[in-house]
Amino acid sequence: MTMNHKAFYGYIIAFAVVSFLWAQLLKQNTTTTSRTAVAHSADYFSVGYEKWQMDDEGHLDTQLTANKMTHYSDNKTIILESPAMIVDNKSAAPWQIRAQTGELPANSDLILLNGAVFITRAGNAKEREIAIETSNLKVTPQTHFAQTNEWTQLRSGNNVTTGLGMKTTFNTPLHLELLAKVHGKYETK
């Protein structure tokens, strides 16, 4: 074999080794890239989500359901589709709260009910039914407290009261406060 042939085969072997190492490096980079989470991506979800919270005596206190729950890995928040919440009231009918969407921020005791929010409580022999329409409601389930800065309408029988902003507790006795621009239309006997 001549010197030119040996050099030629040496170049081919060197080229093959470099190509192999290059392919291994590309494969390693591709694997690393595919394992990196996409920003604000869901890491798990549940269809038919349901969460029950009990009081100190073991009785149902609040129940939160949603058509779908999605957990996001980057900020640890939970997003709910069509959430519904029941707040038990030992001496009266339970409160039912429905919203378009909801959010449970990470490390927070709040539930943010976004979009249109409807709150109802059935009447009984002692109390009238109540229906509240508002939006963007912040609920603290542990204390049965809710508030919003948005327009709110309260209906009880033929009585209608509207205002801007609301604070309420879902306990007996009911404490509901409309914060500004309050107007009412009341039924007289």
PDB file of C-alpha atoms in Angstrom:
ATOM      1  CA  MET A   1       0.000   0.000   0.000  1.00  0.00           C
ATOM      2  CA  THR A   2       1.258   3.394  -0.814  1.00  0.00           C
ATOM      3  CA  MET A   3       1.456   6.347   1.526  1.00  0.00           C
ATOM      4  CA  ASN A   4      -1.480   8.095  -0.189  1.00  0.00           C
ATOM      5  CA  HIS A   5      -3.771   5.122   0.427  1.00  0.00           C
ATOM      6  CA  LYS A   6      -2.798   4.968   4.111  1.00  0.00           C
ATOM      7  CA  ALA A   7      -3.507   8.686   4.525  1.00  0.00           C
ATOM      8  CA  PHE A   8      -6.830   8.297   2.695  1.00  0.00           C
ATOM      9  CA  TYR A   9      -7.937   5.444   4.995  1.00  0.00           C
ATOM     10  CA  GLY A  10      -6.759   7.430   8.012  1.00  0.00           C
ATOM     11  CA  TYR A  11      -8.927  10.375   6.958  1.00  0.00           C
ATOM     12  CA  ILE A  12     -11.938   8.082   6.500  1.00  0.00           C
ATOM     13  CA  ILE A  13     -11.468   6.543   9.960  1.00  0.00           C
ATOM     14  CA  ALA A  14     -10.982   9.981  11.557  1.00  0.00           C
ATOM     15  CA  PHE A  15     -14.101  11.261   9.747  1.00  0.00           C
ATOM     16  CA  ALA A  16     -16.122   8.246  10.971  1.00  0.00           C
ATOM     17  CA  VAL A  17     -14.999   8.765  14.598  1.00  0.00           C
ATOM     18  CA  VAL A  18     -15.787  12.519  14.482  1.00  0.00           C
ATOM     19  CA  SER A  19     -19.201  11.822  12.870  1.00  0.00           C
ATOM     20  CA  PHE A  20     -20.029   9.254  15.550  1.00  0.00           C
ATOM     21  CA  LEU A  21     -19.063  11.643  18.382  1.00  0.00           C
ATOM     22  CA  TRP A  22     -21.037  14.487  16.743  1.00  0.00           C
ATOM     23  CA  ALA A  23     -24.145  12.268  16.467  1.00  0.00           C
ATOM     24  CA  GLN A  24     -23.839  11.290  20.140  1.00  0.00           C
ATOM     25  CA  LEU A  25     -23.586  14.960  21.158  1.00  0.00           C
ATOM     26  CA  LEU A  26     -26.672  15.885  19.099  1.00  0.00           C
ATOM     27  CA  LYS A  27     -28.622  12.982  20.590  1.00  0.00           C
ATOM     28  CA  GLN A  28     -27.689  14.105  24.121  1.00  0.00           C
ATOM     29  CA  ASN A  29     -28.804  17.706  23.445  1.00  0.00           C
ATOM     30  CA  THR A  30     -32.111  16.537  21.955  1.00  0.00           C
ATOM     31  CA  THR A  31     -32.836  14.359  24.997  1.00  0.00           C
ATOM     32  CA  THR A  32     -32.055  17.219  27.406  1.00  0.00           C
ATOM     33  CA  THR A  33     -34.219  19.671  25.476  1.00  0.00           C
ATOM     34  CA  SER A  34     -37.238  17.364  25.399  1.00  0.00           C
ATOM     35  CA  ARG A  35     -37.146  16.952  29.198  1.00  0.00           C
ATOM     36  CA  THR A  36     -37.321  20.697  29.858  1.00  0.00           C
ATOM     37  CA  ALA A  37     -40.903  21.728  30.745  1.00  0.00           C
ATOM     38  CA  VAL A  38     -42.577  24.270  28.542  1.00  0.00           C
ATOM     39  CA  ALA A  39     -43.327  27.491  30.411  1.00  0.00           C
ATOM     40  CA  HIS A  40     -46.847  27.495  31.921  1.00  0.00           C
ATOM     41  CA  SER A  41     -47.655  23.972  30.870  1.00  0.00           C
ATOM     42  CA  ALA A  42     -50.081  21.661  32.620  1.00  0.00           C
ATOM     43  CA  ASP A  43     -48.422  18.814  34.453  1.00  0.00           C
ATOM     44  CA  TYR A  44     -51.682  17.025  35.370  1.00  0.00           C
ATOM     45  CA  PHE A  45     -55.441  17.401  35.112  1.00  0.00           C
ATOM     46  CA  SER A  46     -58.635  15.776  36.311  1.00  0.00           C
ATOM     47  CA  VAL A  47     -62.029  15.569  34.658  1.00  0.00           C
ATOM     48  CA  GLY A  48     -64.825  15.583  37.223  1.00  0.00           C
ATOM     49  CA  TYR A  49     -62.824  17.223  40.028  1.00  0.00           C
ATOM     50  CA  GLU A  50     -64.272  17.124  43.557  1.00  0.00           C
ATOM     51  CA  LYS A  51     -62.832  18.344  46.879  1.00  0.00           C
ATOM     52  CA  TRP A  52     -64.569  18.048  50.273  1.00  0.00           C
ATOM     53  CA  GLN A  53     -63.537  19.931  53.382  1.00  0.00           C
ATOM     54  CA  MET A  54     -64.773  18.871  56.820  1.00  0.00           C
ATOM     55  CA  ASP A  55     -65.223  20.960  59.959  1.00  0.00           C
ATOM     56  CA  ASP A  56     -63.622  20.187  63.341  1.00  0.00           C
ATOM     57  CA  GLU A  57     -66.431  17.736  64.199  1.00  0.00           C
ATOM     58  CA  GLY A  58     -66.077  15.797  60.939  1.00  0.00           C
ATOM     59  CA  HIS A  59     -69.178  17.216  59.230  1.00  0.00           C
ATOM     60  CA  LEU A  60     -69.155  18.503  55.653  1.00  0.00           C
ATOM     61  CA  ASP A  61     -68.143  22.180  55.650  1.00  0.00           C
ATOM     62  CA  THR A  62     -67.492  22.981  51.977  1.00  0.00           C
ATOM     63  CA  GLN A  63     -67.570  21.023  48.752  1.00  0.00           C
ATOM     64  CA  LEU A  64     -65.855  22.210  45.572  1.00  0.00           C
ATOM     65  CA  THR A  65     -66.513  20.543  42.221  1.00  0.00           C
ATOM     66  CA  ALA A  66     -65.528  21.399  38.652  1.00  0.00           C
ATOM     67  CA  ASN A  67     -65.953  19.921  35.200  1.00  0.00           C
ATOM     68  CA  LYS A  68     -62.161  19.964  34.815  1.00  0.00           C
ATOM     69  CA  MET A  69     -59.166  20.819  37.024  1.00  0.00           C
ATOM     70  CA  THR A  70     -55.764  21.612  35.523  1.00  0.00           C
ATOM     71  CA  HIS A  71     -52.570  22.018  37.595  1.00  0.00           C
ATOM     72  CA  TYR A  72     -49.723  24.135  36.191  1.00  0.00           C
ATOM     73  CA  SER A  73     -46.165  23.234  37.127  1.00  0.00           C
ATOM     74  CA  ASP A  74     -44.524  26.655  36.767  1.00  0.00           C
ATOM     75  CA  ASN A  75     -46.626  28.606  39.285  1.00  0.00           C
ATOM     76  CA  LYS A  76     -48.346  25.678  41.073  1.00  0.00           C
ATOM     77  CA  THR A  77     -51.829  27.098  40.435  1.00  0.00           C
ATOM     78  CA  ILE A  78     -54.964  25.089  39.761  1.00  0.00           C
ATOM     79  CA  ILE A  79     -57.456  26.283  37.137  1.00  0.00           C
ATOM     80  CA  LEU A  80     -61.067  25.076  37.321  1.00  0.00           C
ATOM     81  CA  GLU A  81     -63.661  24.936  34.534  1.00  0.00           C
ATOM     82  CA  SER A  82     -67.271  25.567  35.623  1.00  0.00           C
ATOM     83  CA  PRO A  83     -66.593  25.360  39.371  1.00  0.00           C
ATOM     84  CA  ALA A  84     -69.465  24.888  41.809  1.00  0.00           C
ATOM     85  CA  MET A  85     -69.135  25.261  45.548  1.00  0.00           C
ATOM     86  CA  ILE A  86     -71.473  24.299  48.378  1.00  0.00           C
ATOM     87  CA  VAL A  87     -70.970  26.004  51.734  1.00  0.00           C
ATOM     88  CA  ASP A  88     -72.814  24.176  54.482  1.00  0.00           C
ATOM     89  CA  ASN A  89     -74.762  26.208  56.991  1.00  0.00           C
ATOM     90  CA  LYS A  90     -75.857  24.229  60.028  1.00  0.00           C
ATOM     91  CA  SER A  91     -78.925  26.355  60.878  1.00  0.00           C
ATOM     92  CA  ALA A  92     -80.092  27.196  57.335  1.00  0.00           C
ATOM     93  CA  ALA A  93     -80.016  25.822  53.811  1.00  0.00           C
ATOM     94  CA  PRO A  94     -76.543  25.489  52.252  1.00  0.00           C
ATOM     95  CA  TRP A  95     -75.165  28.161  49.967  1.00  0.00           C
ATOM     96  CA  GLN A  96     -74.518  27.174  46.352  1.00  0.00           C
ATOM     97  CA  ILE A  97     -71.976  29.138  44.333  1.00  0.00           C
ATOM     98  CA  ARG A  98     -71.364  28.669  40.594  1.00  0.00           C
ATOM     99  CA  ALA A  99     -68.842  30.448  38.354  1.00  0.00           C
ATOM    100  CA  GLN A 100     -67.478  30.325  34.829  1.00  0.00           C
ATOM    101  CA  THR A 101     -63.899  29.595  35.889  1.00  0.00           C
ATOM    102  CA  GLY A 102     -61.927  29.363  39.081  1.00  0.00           C
ATOM    103  CA  GLU A 103     -58.370  29.493  40.294  1.00  0.00           C
ATOM    104  CA  LEU A 104     -56.652  28.132  43.383  1.00  0.00           C
ATOM    105  CA  PRO A 105     -53.379  30.070  43.722  1.00  0.00           C
ATOM    106  CA  ALA A 106     -50.381  28.227  45.159  1.00  0.00           C
ATOM    107  CA  ASN A 107     -49.924  28.449  48.936  1.00  0.00           C
ATOM    108  CA  SER A 108     -53.163  30.380  49.428  1.00  0.00           C
ATOM    109  CA  ASP A 109     -56.402  29.838  51.315  1.00  0.00           C
ATOM    110  CA  LEU A 110     -58.350  31.685  48.592  1.00  0.00           C
ATOM    111  CA  ILE A 111     -60.500  30.409  45.782  1.00  0.00           C
ATOM    112  CA  LEU A 112     -60.834  32.947  42.983  1.00  0.00           C
ATOM    113  CA  LEU A 113     -64.133  32.521  41.141  1.00  0.00           C
ATOM    114  CA  ASN A 114     -63.837  34.386  37.838  1.00  0.00           C
ATOM    115  CA  GLY A 115     -66.366  35.592  35.304  1.00  0.00           C
ATOM    116  CA  ALA A 116     -70.063  35.585  36.156  1.00  0.00           C
ATOM    117  CA  VAL A 117     -70.780  34.209  39.646  1.00  0.00           C
ATOM    118  CA  PHE A 118     -74.194  33.059  40.894  1.00  0.00           C
ATOM    119  CA  ILE A 119     -74.851  32.477  44.593  1.00  0.00           C
ATOM    120  CA  THR A 120     -78.114  30.996  45.900  1.00  0.00           C
ATOM    121  CA  ARG A 121     -79.584  29.845  49.173  1.00  0.00           C
ATOM    122  CA  ALA A 122     -82.995  28.170  49.316  1.00  0.00           C
ATOM    123  CA  GLY A 123     -85.587  29.602  51.673  1.00  0.00           C
ATOM    124  CA  ASN A 124     -87.271  27.850  54.573  1.00  0.00           C
ATOM    125  CA  ALA A 125     -89.958  28.640  57.163  1.00  0.00           C
ATOM    126  CA  LYS A 126     -87.697  31.150  58.936  1.00  0.00           C
ATOM    127  CA  GLU A 127     -85.715  32.697  56.048  1.00  0.00           C
ATOM    128  CA  ARG A 128     -86.357  33.868  52.501  1.00  0.00           C
ATOM    129  CA  GLU A 129     -84.467  32.534  49.537  1.00  0.00           C
ATOM    130  CA  ILE A 130     -81.518  34.618  48.392  1.00  0.00           C
ATOM    131  CA  ALA A 131     -79.987  34.924  44.914  1.00  0.00           C
ATOM    132  CA  ILE A 132     -76.847  36.979  44.284  1.00  0.00           C
ATOM    133  CA  GLU A 133     -75.304  37.794  40.905  1.00  0.00           C
ATOM    134  CA  THR A 134     -71.797  39.221  40.714  1.00  0.00           C
ATOM    135  CA  SER A 135     -68.399  38.474  39.189  1.00  0.00           C
ATOM    136  CA  ASN A 136     -64.789  37.866  40.183  1.00  0.00           C
ATOM    137  CA  LEU A 137     -65.469  36.661  43.709  1.00  0.00           C
ATOM    138  CA  LYS A 138     -62.695  35.844  46.213  1.00  0.00           C
ATOM    139  CA  VAL A 139     -63.772  33.123  48.654  1.00  0.00           C
ATOM    140  CA  THR A 140     -62.007  32.047  51.847  1.00  0.00           C
ATOM    141  CA  PRO A 141     -63.608  28.648  52.591  1.00  0.00           C
ATOM    142  CA  GLN A 142     -62.178  28.278  56.119  1.00  0.00           C
ATOM    143  CA  THR A 143     -64.002  31.404  57.343  1.00  0.00           C
ATOM    144  CA  HIS A 144     -66.960  31.273  54.901  1.00  0.00           C
ATOM    145  CA  PHE A 145     -66.034  34.804  53.785  1.00  0.00           C
ATOM    146  CA  ALA A 146     -66.379  36.190  50.240  1.00  0.00           C
ATOM    147  CA  GLN A 147     -65.746  39.546  48.651  1.00  0.00           C
ATOM    148  CA  THR A 148     -65.718  41.315  45.300  1.00  0.00           C
ATOM    149  CA  ASN A 149     -65.213  44.816  43.965  1.00  0.00           C
ATOM    150  CA  GLU A 150     -67.603  44.200  41.064  1.00  0.00           C
ATOM    151  CA  TRP A 151     -71.262  45.080  40.494  1.00  0.00           C
ATOM    152  CA  THR A 152     -73.553  42.917  42.641  1.00  0.00           C
ATOM    153  CA  GLN A 153     -77.284  42.245  42.601  1.00  0.00           C
ATOM    154  CA  LEU A 154     -79.100  40.707  45.568  1.00  0.00           C
ATOM    155  CA  ARG A 155     -82.614  39.258  45.168  1.00  0.00           C
ATOM    156  CA  SER A 156     -84.792  38.016  47.992  1.00  0.00           C
ATOM    157  CA  GLY A 157     -88.446  37.500  47.092  1.00  0.00           C
ATOM    158  CA  ASN A 158     -89.471  40.585  45.123  1.00  0.00           C
ATOM    159  CA  ASN A 159     -86.802  42.728  46.813  1.00  0.00           C
ATOM    160  CA  VAL A 160     -83.829  43.724  44.650  1.00  0.00           C
ATOM    161  CA  THR A 161     -80.714  45.538  45.888  1.00  0.00           C
ATOM    162  CA  THR A 162     -77.730  46.443  43.707  1.00  0.00           C
ATOM    163  CA  GLY A 163     -74.367  47.931  44.519  1.00  0.00           C
ATOM    164  CA  LEU A 164     -70.718  48.078  43.647  1.00  0.00           C
ATOM    165  CA  GLY A 165     -68.576  45.722  45.697  1.00  0.00           C
ATOM    166  CA  MET A 166     -69.700  43.189  48.287  1.00  0.00           C
ATOM    167  CA  LYS A 167     -68.475  41.491  51.446  1.00  0.00           C
ATOM    168  CA  THR A 168     -70.367  38.589  52.975  1.00  0.00           C
ATOM    169  CA  THR A 169     -70.083  35.673  55.330  1.00  0.00           C
ATOM    170  CA  PHE A 170     -72.073  32.522  54.615  1.00  0.00           C
ATOM    171  CA  ASN A 171     -72.835  31.927  58.304  1.00  0.00           C
ATOM    172  CA  THR A 172     -75.949  32.510  60.377  1.00  0.00           C
ATOM    173  CA  PRO A 173     -76.771  35.249  61.021  1.00  0.00           C
ATOM    174  CA  LEU A 174     -76.090  36.371  57.463  1.00  0.00           C
ATOM    175  CA  HIS A 175     -73.872  39.417  57.128  1.00  0.00           C
ATOM    176  CA  LEU A 176     -73.922  40.883  53.607  1.00  0.00           C
ATOM    177  CA  GLU A 177     -72.570  44.344  52.881  1.00  0.00           C
ATOM    178  CA  LEU A 178     -72.781  46.186  49.547  1.00  0.00           C
ATOM    179  CA  LEU A 179     -69.947  48.708  49.513  1.00  0.00           C
ATOM    180  CA  ALA A 180     -70.911  51.593  47.179  1.00  0.00           C
ATOM    181  CA  LYS A 181     -73.640  52.984  44.907  1.00  0.00           C
ATOM    182  CA  VAL A 182     -76.330  50.942  46.662  1.00  0.00           C
ATOM    183  CA  HIS A 183     -79.853  51.072  45.194  1.00  0.00           C
ATOM    184  CA  GLY A 184     -82.861  49.046  46.262  1.00  0.00           C
ATOM    185  CA  LYS A 185     -86.391  48.199  45.231  1.00  0.00           C
ATOM    186  CA  TYR A 186     -88.398  46.667  48.073  1.00  0.00           C
ATOM    187  CA  GLU A 187     -91.786  44.995  48.275  1.00  0.00           C
ATOM    188  CA  THR A 188     -94.157  46.573  50.775  1.00  0.00           C
ATOM    189  CA  LYS A 189     -97.016  44.762  52.466  1.00  0.00           C
TER     190      LYS A 189
END
